[in-house]
Amino acid sequence: MKNEQQIQPECGCETVHEEIVSQVQGKLLSKETYIDLATLFKLFGDATRIQLLHALEQHEMCVCDLAALLGVTKSAISHQLKSLRIARLVKYRRDGQNVFYSLADDHVQKILDLGYEHLSE
Amino acid sequence: MKNEQQIQPECGCETVHEEIVSQVQGKLLSKETYIDLATLFKLFGDATRIQLLHALEQHEMCVCDLAALLGVTKSAISHQLKSLRIARLVKYRRDGQNVFYSLADDHVQKILDLGYEHLSE
DNA sequence: CAGTTGATTGAACAACTATTCAACTATCAG
DNA sequence: CTGATAGTTGAATAGTTGTTCAATCAACTG
């Protein structure tokens, strides 16, 4: 899905490198795609959620376990899990009164690994 | 770097699965590491910055080019680039009055690709 | 059924963030 | 030097976000 935006001459610049800019513009994605990507990565932009995801990378756990592990309330955990669920980053199964959460696929682990790799350089 | 946090009994839960929780706790990283990871991924959590990074993935460009391409002011671009520079996600070279920015390494592209892959499922 | 515990939800508030505006620095041309 | 253009910076503001609190739902027990 390509982008239909036009180059904005209102930037106040005189020497825009037009060839490169229009060449790059042809390769950009739609604004919605960037918003979707940002919405996804926003979920990785909070230390509590990162820790939550890293914990679930080790083992599935219920809300209570996660609250105890991270030292925050069940409510806070539940709110965060809801966001992660909507983004299909975690999945859950109910077992009696407990709801066990786990990672939905291996993208989370790959993304976390890349981030850690970047920090380690 | 391992985590020295203790399990918080104040979560108000009765049925914490202690074996799993303490096993997972031993594999968690330090709080600072999660904060650093969150700080890094926060930079991917904004549509303008994502678009900026994706544009720079195609070709190095000056602030003017990027402002024209994204339709925002040079000031906004410069502020964003500063954050990305601090996180070592972009680098720059000065050529006369122009400052050309480009991606610092291939982590950005890999992370964006993983995000796009996740969205596409 | 009532009582208990796990989990979710919505509202409210504090903390944070992205953009704009204005002022400033840097580089080049004459 | 002066003037012009590219880029940066700080303050202010509007918008967003994470947590808490209280209320509610869901599942089990007796």
Tab-separated table of N, CA, C and O in Angstrom, chain A residues 3 5 7-8 11-13 15-17 20-21 24-25 27-29 33-38 40-42 44-47 50-51 54-55 58-62 64-65 67-71 74 87-89 98 100 105 107 110-112 114-119 121, chain B residues 3 5 7-8 11-13 15-17 20-21 24-25 27-29 33-38 40-42 44-47 50-51 54-55 58-62 64-65 67-71 74 87-89 98 100 105 107 110-112 114-119 121:
chain	number	residue	atom	x	y	z
A	3	ASN	N	1.950	5.377	-0.492
A	3	ASN	CA	1.530	6.634	0.118
A	3	ASN	C	1.195	7.650	-0.960
A	3	ASN	O	1.910	7.796	-1.937
A	5	GLN	N	0.690	10.914	-0.227
A	5	GLN	CA	1.005	12.269	0.213
A	5	GLN	C	1.843	13.018	-0.824
A	5	GLN	O	2.636	12.435	-1.547
A	7	ILE	N	4.665	16.170	-1.541
A	7	ILE	CA	5.733	16.892	-0.863
A	7	ILE	C	5.208	18.258	-0.435
A	7	ILE	O	4.562	18.955	-1.206
A	8	GLN	N	5.481	18.600	0.795
A	8	GLN	CA	4.963	19.848	1.349
A	8	GLN	C	5.960	20.969	1.098
A	8	GLN	O	7.029	20.979	1.700
A	11	CYS	N	7.595	23.762	4.021
A	11	CYS	CA	8.571	23.488	5.074
A	11	CYS	C	9.528	24.661	5.246
A	11	CYS	O	10.300	24.696	6.187
A	12	GLY	N	9.500	25.625	4.323
A	12	GLY	CA	10.353	26.799	4.459
A	12	GLY	C	11.767	26.582	3.971
A	12	GLY	O	12.630	27.417	4.169
A	13	CYS	N	12.007	25.453	3.309
A	13	CYS	CA	13.360	25.158	2.832
A	13	CYS	C	13.470	25.509	1.362
A	13	CYS	O	12.513	25.407	0.604
A	15	THR	N	16.377	24.337	-0.494
A	15	THR	CA	17.220	23.370	-1.203
A	15	THR	C	16.856	21.928	-0.876
A	15	THR	O	17.682	21.159	-0.425
A	16	VAL	N	15.585	21.597	-1.086
A	16	VAL	CA	15.209	20.199	-0.934
A	16	VAL	C	15.791	19.405	-2.106
A	16	VAL	O	15.736	19.845	-3.239
A	17	HIS	N	16.367	18.258	-1.741
A	17	HIS	CA	16.939	17.414	-2.794
A	17	HIS	C	15.803	16.611	-3.412
A	17	HIS	O	15.523	15.490	-3.003
A	20	ILE	N	15.908	12.742	-4.699
A	20	ILE	CA	15.964	11.742	-3.635
A	20	ILE	C	14.652	11.687	-2.885
A	20	ILE	O	14.110	10.608	-2.600
A	21	VAL	N	14.110	12.873	-2.597
A	21	VAL	CA	12.882	12.910	-1.814
A	21	VAL	C	11.746	12.206	-2.539
A	21	VAL	O	11.026	11.386	-1.951
A	24	VAL	N	12.311	8.457	-2.530
A	24	VAL	CA	11.999	7.840	-1.241
A	24	VAL	C	10.495	7.841	-1.008
A	24	VAL	O	9.931	6.864	-0.503
A	25	GLN	N	9.841	8.929	-1.423
A	25	GLN	CA	8.402	9.015	-1.200
A	25	GLN	C	7.660	7.855	-1.857
A	25	GLN	O	6.675	7.357	-1.331
A	27	LYS	N	8.603	4.926	-1.999
A	27	LYS	CA	8.804	3.677	-1.262
A	27	LYS	C	8.159	3.686	0.115
A	27	LYS	O	8.163	2.676	0.816
A	28	LEU	N	7.630	4.816	0.513
A	28	LEU	CA	7.009	4.883	1.834
A	28	LEU	C	5.672	4.143	1.845
A	28	LEU	O	5.042	3.942	0.821
A	29	LEU	N	5.267	3.757	3.036
A	29	LEU	CA	3.986	3.065	3.208
A	29	LEU	C	2.903	4.083	3.539
A	29	LEU	O	3.169	5.281	3.646
A	33	THR	N	-0.369	2.563	8.039
A	33	THR	CA	0.593	1.522	8.374
A	33	THR	C	1.582	2.001	9.428
A	33	THR	O	1.896	1.270	10.371
A	34	TYR	N	2.038	3.240	9.282
A	34	TYR	CA	2.967	3.770	10.278
A	34	TYR	C	2.289	3.931	11.629
A	34	TYR	O	2.896	3.681	12.677
A	35	ILE	N	1.006	4.320	11.589
A	35	ILE	CA	0.271	4.435	12.847
A	35	ILE	C	0.122	3.059	13.494
A	35	ILE	O	0.296	2.911	14.710
A	36	ASP	N	-0.167	2.044	12.681
A	36	ASP	CA	-0.302	0.688	13.216
A	36	ASP	C	1.020	0.202	13.804
A	36	ASP	O	1.044	-0.426	14.876
A	37	LEU	N	2.112	0.465	13.114
A	37	LEU	CA	3.424	0.062	13.621
A	37	LEU	C	3.730	0.772	14.934
A	37	LEU	O	4.201	0.159	15.894
A	38	ALA	N	3.434	2.076	14.972
A	38	ALA	CA	3.696	2.832	16.195
A	38	ALA	C	2.844	2.305	17.339
A	38	ALA	O	3.326	2.165	18.466
A	40	LEU	N	1.799	-0.674	17.737
A	40	LEU	CA	2.382	-1.943	18.171
A	40	LEU	C	3.603	-1.704	19.052
A	40	LEU	O	3.709	-2.232	20.162
A	41	PHE	N	4.539	-0.889	18.570
A	41	PHE	CA	5.790	-0.691	19.309
A	41	PHE	C	5.582	0.104	20.590
A	41	PHE	O	6.372	0.006	21.521
A	42	LYS	N	4.513	0.910	20.626
A	42	LYS	CA	4.188	1.624	21.850
A	42	LYS	C	4.036	0.647	23.020
A	42	LYS	O	4.366	0.968	24.157
A	44	PHE	N	5.754	-1.898	23.579
A	44	PHE	CA	7.085	-2.265	24.075
A	44	PHE	C	7.755	-1.085	24.779
A	44	PHE	O	8.852	-1.222	25.295
A	45	GLY	N	7.087	0.033	24.808
A	45	GLY	CA	7.684	1.254	25.329
A	45	GLY	C	7.377	1.532	26.776
A	45	GLY	O	7.346	2.683	27.201
A	46	ASP	N	7.139	0.498	27.553
A	46	ASP	CA	6.881	0.674	28.980
A	46	ASP	C	7.570	-0.445	29.752
A	46	ASP	O	7.443	-1.625	29.402
A	47	ALA	N	8.312	-0.070	30.778
A	47	ALA	CA	9.136	-1.045	31.488
A	47	ALA	C	8.300	-2.161	32.104
A	47	ALA	O	8.702	-3.324	32.096
A	50	ILE	N	7.299	-4.515	29.301
A	50	ILE	CA	8.465	-5.273	28.844
A	50	ILE	C	8.747	-6.411	29.815
A	50	ILE	O	8.949	-7.558	29.429
A	51	GLN	N	8.725	-6.078	31.092
A	51	GLN	CA	8.993	-7.094	32.113
A	51	GLN	C	7.923	-8.182	32.071
A	51	GLN	O	8.220	-9.375	32.194
A	54	HIS	N	8.637	-10.334	29.111
A	54	HIS	CA	9.820	-11.162	29.348
A	54	HIS	C	9.518	-12.276	30.334
A	54	HIS	O	10.034	-13.391	30.208
A	55	ALA	N	8.662	-11.977	31.319
A	55	ALA	CA	8.272	-13.000	32.283
A	55	ALA	C	7.459	-14.092	31.589
A	55	ALA	O	7.683	-15.288	31.812
A	58	GLN	N	9.200	-16.779	29.780
A	58	GLN	CA	9.757	-17.886	30.559
A	58	GLN	C	8.710	-18.968	30.837
A	58	GLN	O	9.011	-20.157	30.787
A	59	HIS	N	7.480	-18.517	31.125
A	59	HIS	CA	6.448	-19.489	31.506
A	59	HIS	C	5.087	-18.808	31.508
A	59	HIS	O	5.002	-17.627	31.810
A	60	GLU	N	4.044	-19.538	31.177
A	60	GLU	CA	2.708	-18.973	31.296
A	60	GLU	C	2.391	-18.728	32.768
A	60	GLU	O	2.863	-19.466	33.640
A	61	MET	N	1.621	-17.679	33.043
A	61	MET	CA	1.283	-17.342	34.428
A	61	MET	C	-0.074	-16.672	34.502
A	61	MET	O	-0.554	-16.102	33.523
A	62	CYS	N	-0.674	-16.743	35.694
A	62	CYS	CA	-1.953	-16.080	35.895
A	62	CYS	C	-1.720	-14.639	36.367
A	62	CYS	O	-0.600	-14.251	36.691
A	64	CYS	N	-2.501	-13.145	39.046
A	64	CYS	CA	-1.989	-13.084	40.415
A	64	CYS	C	-0.478	-13.289	40.459
A	64	CYS	O	0.229	-12.548	41.135
A	65	ASP	N	-0.019	-14.308	39.749
A	65	ASP	CA	1.418	-14.571	39.696
A	65	ASP	C	2.176	-13.348	39.191
A	65	ASP	O	3.191	-12.939	39.758
A	67	ALA	N	1.217	-10.237	39.134
A	67	ALA	CA	1.137	-9.116	40.069
A	67	ALA	C	2.159	-9.284	41.190
A	67	ALA	O	2.856	-8.339	41.569
A	68	ALA	N	2.254	-10.512	41.694
A	68	ALA	CA	3.224	-10.786	42.758
A	68	ALA	C	4.647	-10.620	42.247
A	68	ALA	O	5.504	-10.031	42.913
A	69	LEU	N	4.883	-11.107	41.050
A	69	LEU	CA	6.234	-11.071	40.470
A	69	LEU	C	6.707	-9.639	40.228
A	69	LEU	O	7.851	-9.287	40.509
A	70	LEU	N	5.800	-8.802	39.713
A	70	LEU	CA	6.208	-7.443	39.370
A	70	LEU	C	5.968	-6.454	40.502
A	70	LEU	O	6.429	-5.315	40.438
A	71	GLY	N	5.223	-6.886	41.519
A	71	GLY	CA	4.984	-5.993	42.641
A	71	GLY	C	4.008	-4.876	42.356
A	71	GLY	O	4.106	-3.795	42.931
A	74	LYS	N	-3.185	-6.302	40.754
A	74	LYS	CA	-3.787	-7.127	39.708
A	74	LYS	C	-4.446	-6.252	38.659
A	74	LYS	O	-4.429	-6.556	37.468
A	87	ALA	N	-3.468	-6.406	20.860
A	87	ALA	CA	-2.427	-6.384	19.831
A	87	ALA	C	-1.978	-7.792	19.451
A	87	ALA	O	-1.032	-7.950	18.675
A	88	ARG	N	-2.642	-8.796	19.997
A	88	ARG	CA	-2.319	-10.200	19.723
A	88	ARG	C	-0.865	-10.525	20.069
A	88	ARG	O	-0.213	-11.317	19.383
A	89	LEU	N	-0.381	-9.920	21.141
A	89	LEU	CA	0.969	-10.242	21.612
A	89	LEU	C	0.916	-11.322	22.678
A	89	LEU	O	1.880	-12.057	22.872
A	98	ASN	N	-8.548	-19.139	37.641
A	98	ASN	CA	-7.340	-18.525	37.115
A	98	ASN	C	-7.415	-18.331	35.607
A	98	ASN	O	-8.016	-19.141	34.898
A	100	PHE	N	-4.653	-17.985	32.674
A	100	PHE	CA	-3.219	-18.087	32.409
A	100	PHE	C	-2.882	-17.404	31.093
A	100	PHE	O	-3.502	-17.678	30.065
A	105	ASP	N	2.922	-15.419	20.013
A	105	ASP	CA	3.810	-15.979	18.996
A	105	ASP	C	5.241	-15.569	19.329
A	105	ASP	O	5.498	-14.976	20.361
A	107	HIS	N	7.177	-13.423	17.859
A	107	HIS	CA	7.628	-12.084	17.474
A	107	HIS	C	8.105	-11.292	18.681
A	107	HIS	O	9.075	-10.543	18.594
A	110	LYS	N	11.615	-12.228	19.580
A	110	LYS	CA	12.568	-11.736	18.568
A	110	LYS	C	12.787	-10.230	18.706
A	110	LYS	O	13.910	-9.739	18.597
A	111	ILE	N	11.694	-9.510	18.927
A	111	ILE	CA	11.809	-8.054	19.038
A	111	ILE	C	12.599	-7.681	20.293
A	111	ILE	O	13.485	-6.824	20.255
A	112	LEU	N	12.279	-8.334	21.415
A	112	LEU	CA	13.019	-8.058	22.645
A	112	LEU	C	14.502	-8.371	22.465
A	112	LEU	O	15.363	-7.613	22.916
A	114	LEU	N	16.280	-8.288	19.721
A	114	LEU	CA	16.919	-7.257	18.901
A	114	LEU	C	17.171	-5.993	19.714
A	114	LEU	O	18.226	-5.368	19.586
A	115	GLY	N	16.205	-5.627	20.548
A	115	GLY	CA	16.388	-4.449	21.385
A	115	GLY	C	17.549	-4.630	22.342
A	115	GLY	O	18.391	-3.737	22.494
A	116	TYR	N	17.613	-5.811	22.949
A	116	TYR	CA	18.690	-6.088	23.895
A	116	TYR	C	20.037	-6.079	23.187
A	116	TYR	O	21.037	-5.576	23.726
A	117	GLU	N	20.034	-6.609	21.984
A	117	GLU	CA	21.253	-6.625	21.181
A	117	GLU	C	21.731	-5.196	20.900
A	117	GLU	O	22.919	-4.898	20.994
A	118	HIS	N	20.783	-4.337	20.572
A	118	HIS	CA	21.154	-2.947	20.274
A	118	HIS	C	21.744	-2.263	21.505
A	118	HIS	O	22.724	-1.526	21.402
A	119	LEU	N	21.148	-2.523	22.661
A	119	LEU	CA	21.645	-1.913	23.891
A	119	LEU	C	23.038	-2.416	24.236
A	119	LEU	O	23.834	-1.692	24.844
A	121	GLU	N	25.557	-2.993	22.428
A	121	GLU	CA	26.682	-2.613	21.561
A	121	GLU	C	27.374	-1.343	22.036
A	121	GLU	O	26.742	-0.388	22.403
B	3	ASN	N	17.981	-10.104	38.873
B	3	ASN	CA	17.087	-9.223	39.623
B	3	ASN	C	17.056	-9.646	41.090
B	3	ASN	O	16.968	-10.823	41.397
B	5	GLN	N	14.769	-8.361	43.237
B	5	GLN	CA	13.457	-8.079	43.814
B	5	GLN	C	12.900	-9.307	44.544
B	5	GLN	O	13.144	-10.440	44.176
B	7	ILE	N	9.377	-11.329	45.957
B	7	ILE	CA	7.956	-11.474	45.629
B	7	ILE	C	7.140	-10.645	46.608
B	7	ILE	O	7.372	-10.680	47.807
B	8	GLN	N	6.216	-9.872	46.060
B	8	GLN	CA	5.421	-8.963	46.883
B	8	GLN	C	4.157	-9.679	47.360
B	8	GLN	O	3.278	-9.954	46.561
B	11	CYS	N	-0.027	-8.351	46.970
B	11	CYS	CA	-0.850	-8.316	45.779
B	11	CYS	C	-2.283	-8.706	46.090
B	11	CYS	O	-3.160	-8.553	45.266
B	12	GLY	N	-2.517	-9.222	47.277
B	12	GLY	CA	-3.889	-9.556	47.673
B	12	GLY	C	-4.374	-10.885	47.143
B	12	GLY	O	-5.544	-11.210	47.232
B	13	CYS	N	-3.440	-11.690	46.621
B	13	CYS	CA	-3.829	-12.978	46.057
B	13	CYS	C	-3.516	-14.087	47.052
B	13	CYS	O	-2.586	-13.985	47.836
B	15	THR	N	-3.595	-17.520	45.881
B	15	THR	CA	-3.113	-18.724	45.205
B	15	THR	C	-2.016	-18.422	44.198
B	15	THR	O	-2.139	-18.721	43.029
B	16	VAL	N	-0.958	-17.758	44.660
B	16	VAL	CA	0.190	-17.568	43.781
B	16	VAL	C	0.893	-18.916	43.594
B	16	VAL	O	1.086	-19.655	44.554
B	17	HIS	N	1.224	-19.208	42.360
B	17	HIS	CA	1.933	-20.462	42.069
B	17	HIS	C	3.417	-20.224	42.333
B	17	HIS	O	4.177	-19.854	41.439
B	20	ILE	N	6.578	-21.693	40.219
B	20	ILE	CA	6.778	-21.079	38.901
B	20	ILE	C	7.251	-19.648	39.044
B	20	ILE	O	8.181	-19.208	38.358
B	21	VAL	N	6.627	-18.922	39.970
B	21	VAL	CA	6.970	-17.510	40.110
B	21	VAL	C	8.436	-17.340	40.501
B	21	VAL	O	9.155	-16.527	39.906
B	24	VAL	N	10.684	-18.195	37.574
B	24	VAL	CA	10.728	-17.132	36.564
B	24	VAL	C	11.506	-15.933	37.089
B	24	VAL	O	12.288	-15.313	36.373
B	25	GLN	N	11.306	-15.644	38.372
B	25	GLN	CA	11.986	-14.486	38.955
B	25	GLN	C	13.496	-14.584	38.812
B	25	GLN	O	14.180	-13.579	38.598
B	27	LYS	N	15.032	-15.699	36.390
B	27	LYS	CA	15.468	-15.472	35.004
B	27	LYS	C	15.233	-14.038	34.544
B	27	LYS	O	15.630	-13.677	33.433
B	28	LEU	N	14.594	-13.255	35.384
B	28	LEU	CA	14.338	-11.866	34.980
B	28	LEU	C	15.619	-11.041	35.030
B	28	LEU	O	16.571	-11.370	35.722
B	29	LEU	N	15.607	-9.953	34.281
B	29	LEU	CA	16.752	-9.045	34.239
B	29	LEU	C	16.541	-7.941	35.266
B	29	LEU	O	15.518	-7.887	35.945
B	33	THR	N	17.520	-2.644	33.180
B	33	THR	CA	17.534	-3.184	31.822
B	33	THR	C	16.169	-3.027	31.168
B	33	THR	O	16.062	-2.648	30.000
B	34	TYR	N	15.109	-3.305	31.936
B	34	TYR	CA	13.762	-3.156	31.376
B	34	TYR	C	13.460	-1.695	31.062
B	34	TYR	O	12.815	-1.386	30.063
B	35	ILE	N	13.962	-0.805	31.915
B	35	ILE	CA	13.767	0.624	31.650
B	35	ILE	C	14.521	1.030	30.380
B	35	ILE	O	13.994	1.764	29.537
B	36	ASP	N	15.734	0.522	30.223
B	36	ASP	CA	16.506	0.839	29.022
B	36	ASP	C	15.819	0.310	27.769
B	36	ASP	O	15.759	0.985	26.742
B	37	LEU	N	15.304	-0.918	27.860
B	37	LEU	CA	14.598	-1.491	26.715
B	37	LEU	C	13.361	-0.671	26.386
B	37	LEU	O	13.087	-0.374	25.222
B	38	ALA	N	12.624	-0.293	27.415
B	38	ALA	CA	11.415	0.500	27.194
B	38	ALA	C	11.763	1.848	26.565
B	38	ALA	O	11.079	2.310	25.650
B	40	LEU	N	14.244	2.492	24.683
B	40	LEU	CA	14.577	2.260	23.279
B	40	LEU	C	13.318	2.088	22.429
B	40	LEU	O	13.128	2.752	21.415
B	41	PHE	N	12.431	1.199	22.869
B	41	PHE	CA	11.245	0.895	22.055
B	41	PHE	C	10.254	2.060	22.034
B	41	PHE	O	9.452	2.176	21.104
B	42	LYS	N	10.317	2.920	23.049
B	42	LYS	CA	9.470	4.096	23.047
B	42	LYS	C	9.706	4.916	21.781
B	42	LYS	O	8.793	5.542	21.257
B	44	PHE	N	10.218	3.836	18.913
B	44	PHE	CA	9.488	3.233	17.792
B	44	PHE	C	7.976	3.428	17.963
B	44	PHE	O	7.211	3.027	17.109
B	45	GLY	N	7.582	4.040	19.045
B	45	GLY	CA	6.166	4.146	19.377
B	45	GLY	C	5.509	5.431	18.923
B	45	GLY	O	4.543	5.875	19.528
B	46	ASP	N	6.013	6.015	17.873
B	46	ASP	CA	5.428	7.240	17.350
B	46	ASP	C	5.450	7.185	15.826
B	46	ASP	O	6.496	6.882	15.233
B	47	ALA	N	4.312	7.461	15.214
B	47	ALA	CA	4.175	7.286	13.767
B	47	ALA	C	5.153	8.171	12.998
B	47	ALA	O	5.720	7.746	11.985
B	50	ILE	N	8.578	6.560	13.251
B	50	ILE	CA	8.632	5.344	12.439
B	50	ILE	C	8.810	5.706	10.974
B	50	ILE	O	9.643	5.137	10.265
B	51	GLN	N	8.022	6.684	10.527
B	51	GLN	CA	8.109	7.108	9.134
B	51	GLN	C	9.498	7.678	8.834
B	51	GLN	O	10.082	7.415	7.786
B	54	HIS	N	11.861	4.800	8.595
B	54	HIS	CA	11.636	4.057	7.365
B	54	HIS	C	12.139	4.831	6.152
B	54	HIS	O	12.659	4.247	5.195
B	55	ALA	N	11.998	6.154	6.194
B	55	ALA	CA	12.502	6.989	5.100
B	55	ALA	C	14.026	6.916	5.048
B	55	ALA	O	14.614	6.772	3.972
B	58	GLN	N	15.644	4.100	3.352
B	58	GLN	CA	15.736	4.135	1.890
B	58	GLN	C	16.968	4.919	1.420
B	58	GLN	O	17.625	4.538	0.461
B	59	HIS	N	17.263	6.031	2.113
B	59	HIS	CA	18.351	6.898	1.645
B	59	HIS	C	18.665	7.918	2.724
B	59	HIS	O	17.764	8.346	3.441
B	60	GLU	N	19.911	8.312	2.822
B	60	GLU	CA	20.249	9.399	3.747
B	60	GLU	C	19.618	10.690	3.260
B	60	GLU	O	19.454	10.896	2.052
B	61	MET	N	19.214	11.540	4.196
B	61	MET	CA	18.565	12.798	3.831
B	61	MET	C	18.862	13.869	4.862
B	61	MET	O	19.195	13.571	6.005
B	62	CYS	N	18.721	15.134	4.407
B	62	CYS	CA	18.926	16.243	5.327
B	62	CYS	C	17.599	16.593	6.012
B	62	CYS	O	16.547	16.074	5.655
B	64	CYS	N	15.846	19.219	5.985
B	64	CYS	CA	14.900	19.844	5.065
B	64	CYS	C	14.133	18.806	4.249
B	64	CYS	O	12.926	18.886	4.099
B	65	ASP	N	14.873	17.865	3.707
B	65	ASP	CA	14.243	16.800	2.922
B	65	ASP	C	13.199	16.065	3.756
B	65	ASP	O	12.076	15.818	3.303
B	67	ALA	N	11.653	17.070	6.443
B	67	ALA	CA	10.521	17.938	6.770
B	67	ALA	C	9.556	18.013	5.597
B	67	ALA	O	8.333	17.919	5.770
B	68	ALA	N	10.112	18.154	4.399
B	68	ALA	CA	9.268	18.210	3.211
B	68	ALA	C	8.557	16.884	2.990
B	68	ALA	O	7.361	16.839	2.677
B	69	LEU	N	9.276	15.805	3.205
B	69	LEU	CA	8.729	14.469	2.961
B	69	LEU	C	7.587	14.148	3.922
B	69	LEU	O	6.559	13.601	3.527
B	70	LEU	N	7.752	14.503	5.190
B	70	LEU	CA	6.742	14.145	6.184
B	70	LEU	C	5.706	15.239	6.380
B	70	LEU	O	4.691	15.017	7.050
B	71	GLY	N	5.974	16.428	5.843
B	71	GLY	CA	4.984	17.496	5.980
B	71	GLY	C	4.933	18.105	7.364
B	71	GLY	O	3.902	18.581	7.807
B	74	LYS	N	10.793	21.749	10.287
B	74	LYS	CA	12.168	21.331	10.517
B	74	LYS	C	12.424	21.143	12.006
B	74	LYS	O	13.161	20.246	12.413
B	87	ALA	N	19.864	7.704	21.131
B	87	ALA	CA	19.700	6.248	21.254
B	87	ALA	C	20.561	5.496	20.250
B	87	ALA	O	20.449	4.277	20.124
B	88	ARG	N	21.402	6.220	19.516
B	88	ARG	CA	22.288	5.636	18.511
B	88	ARG	C	21.513	4.844	17.455
B	88	ARG	O	21.979	3.820	16.970
B	89	LEU	N	20.330	5.351	17.101
B	89	LEU	CA	19.566	4.719	16.021
B	89	LEU	C	19.863	5.381	14.689
B	89	LEU	O	19.719	4.776	13.641
B	98	ASN	N	24.117	21.636	5.054
B	98	ASN	CA	23.219	20.501	5.245
B	98	ASN	C	23.792	19.500	6.237
B	98	ASN	O	25.005	19.319	6.321
B	100	PHE	N	23.241	15.567	6.891
B	100	PHE	CA	22.608	14.372	6.339
B	100	PHE	C	22.530	13.281	7.403
B	100	PHE	O	23.536	12.923	8.006
B	105	ASP	N	22.683	1.608	12.324
B	105	ASP	CA	23.000	0.201	12.085
B	105	ASP	C	21.744	-0.504	11.578
B	105	ASP	O	20.740	0.136	11.313
B	107	HIS	N	19.804	-2.632	13.083
B	107	HIS	CA	18.790	-3.053	14.055
B	107	HIS	C	17.440	-2.423	13.752
B	107	HIS	O	16.398	-3.054	13.918
B	110	LYS	N	15.648	-4.306	11.063
B	110	LYS	CA	15.207	-5.622	11.546
B	110	LYS	C	13.990	-5.498	12.452
B	110	LYS	O	13.046	-6.281	12.370
B	111	ILE	N	14.025	-4.493	13.336
B	111	ILE	CA	12.917	-4.317	14.267
B	111	ILE	C	11.648	-3.907	13.511
B	111	ILE	O	10.562	-4.438	13.754
B	112	LEU	N	11.792	-2.978	12.576
B	112	LEU	CA	10.633	-2.563	11.787
B	112	LEU	C	10.065	-3.740	11.000
B	112	LEU	O	8.844	-3.914	10.915
B	114	LEU	N	10.176	-6.917	11.771
B	114	LEU	CA	9.462	-7.821	12.667
B	114	LEU	C	8.086	-7.258	13.021
B	114	LEU	O	7.106	-7.994	13.078
B	115	GLY	N	8.035	-5.961	13.255
B	115	GLY	CA	6.756	-5.341	13.564
B	115	GLY	C	5.790	-5.465	12.405
B	115	GLY	O	4.615	-5.826	12.589
B	116	TYR	N	6.285	-5.216	11.215
B	116	TYR	CA	5.443	-5.300	10.024
B	116	TYR	C	4.962	-6.738	9.821
B	116	TYR	O	3.810	-6.981	9.459
B	117	GLU	N	5.854	-7.659	10.097
B	117	GLU	CA	5.509	-9.074	9.987
B	117	GLU	C	4.386	-9.443	10.952
B	117	GLU	O	3.441	-10.141	10.588
B	118	HIS	N	4.487	-8.928	12.150
B	118	HIS	CA	3.450	-9.221	13.140
B	118	HIS	C	2.101	-8.657	12.703
B	118	HIS	O	1.058	-9.309	12.847
B	119	LEU	N	2.123	-7.447	12.164
B	119	LEU	CA	0.871	-6.821	11.727
B	119	LEU	C	0.241	-7.585	10.562
B	119	LEU	O	-0.973	-7.594	10.403
B	121	GLU	N	-0.034	-10.682	10.022
B	121	GLU	CA	-0.568	-12.034	10.254
B	121	GLU	C	-2.058	-12.026	10.586
B	121	GLU	O	-2.510	-11.229	11.391
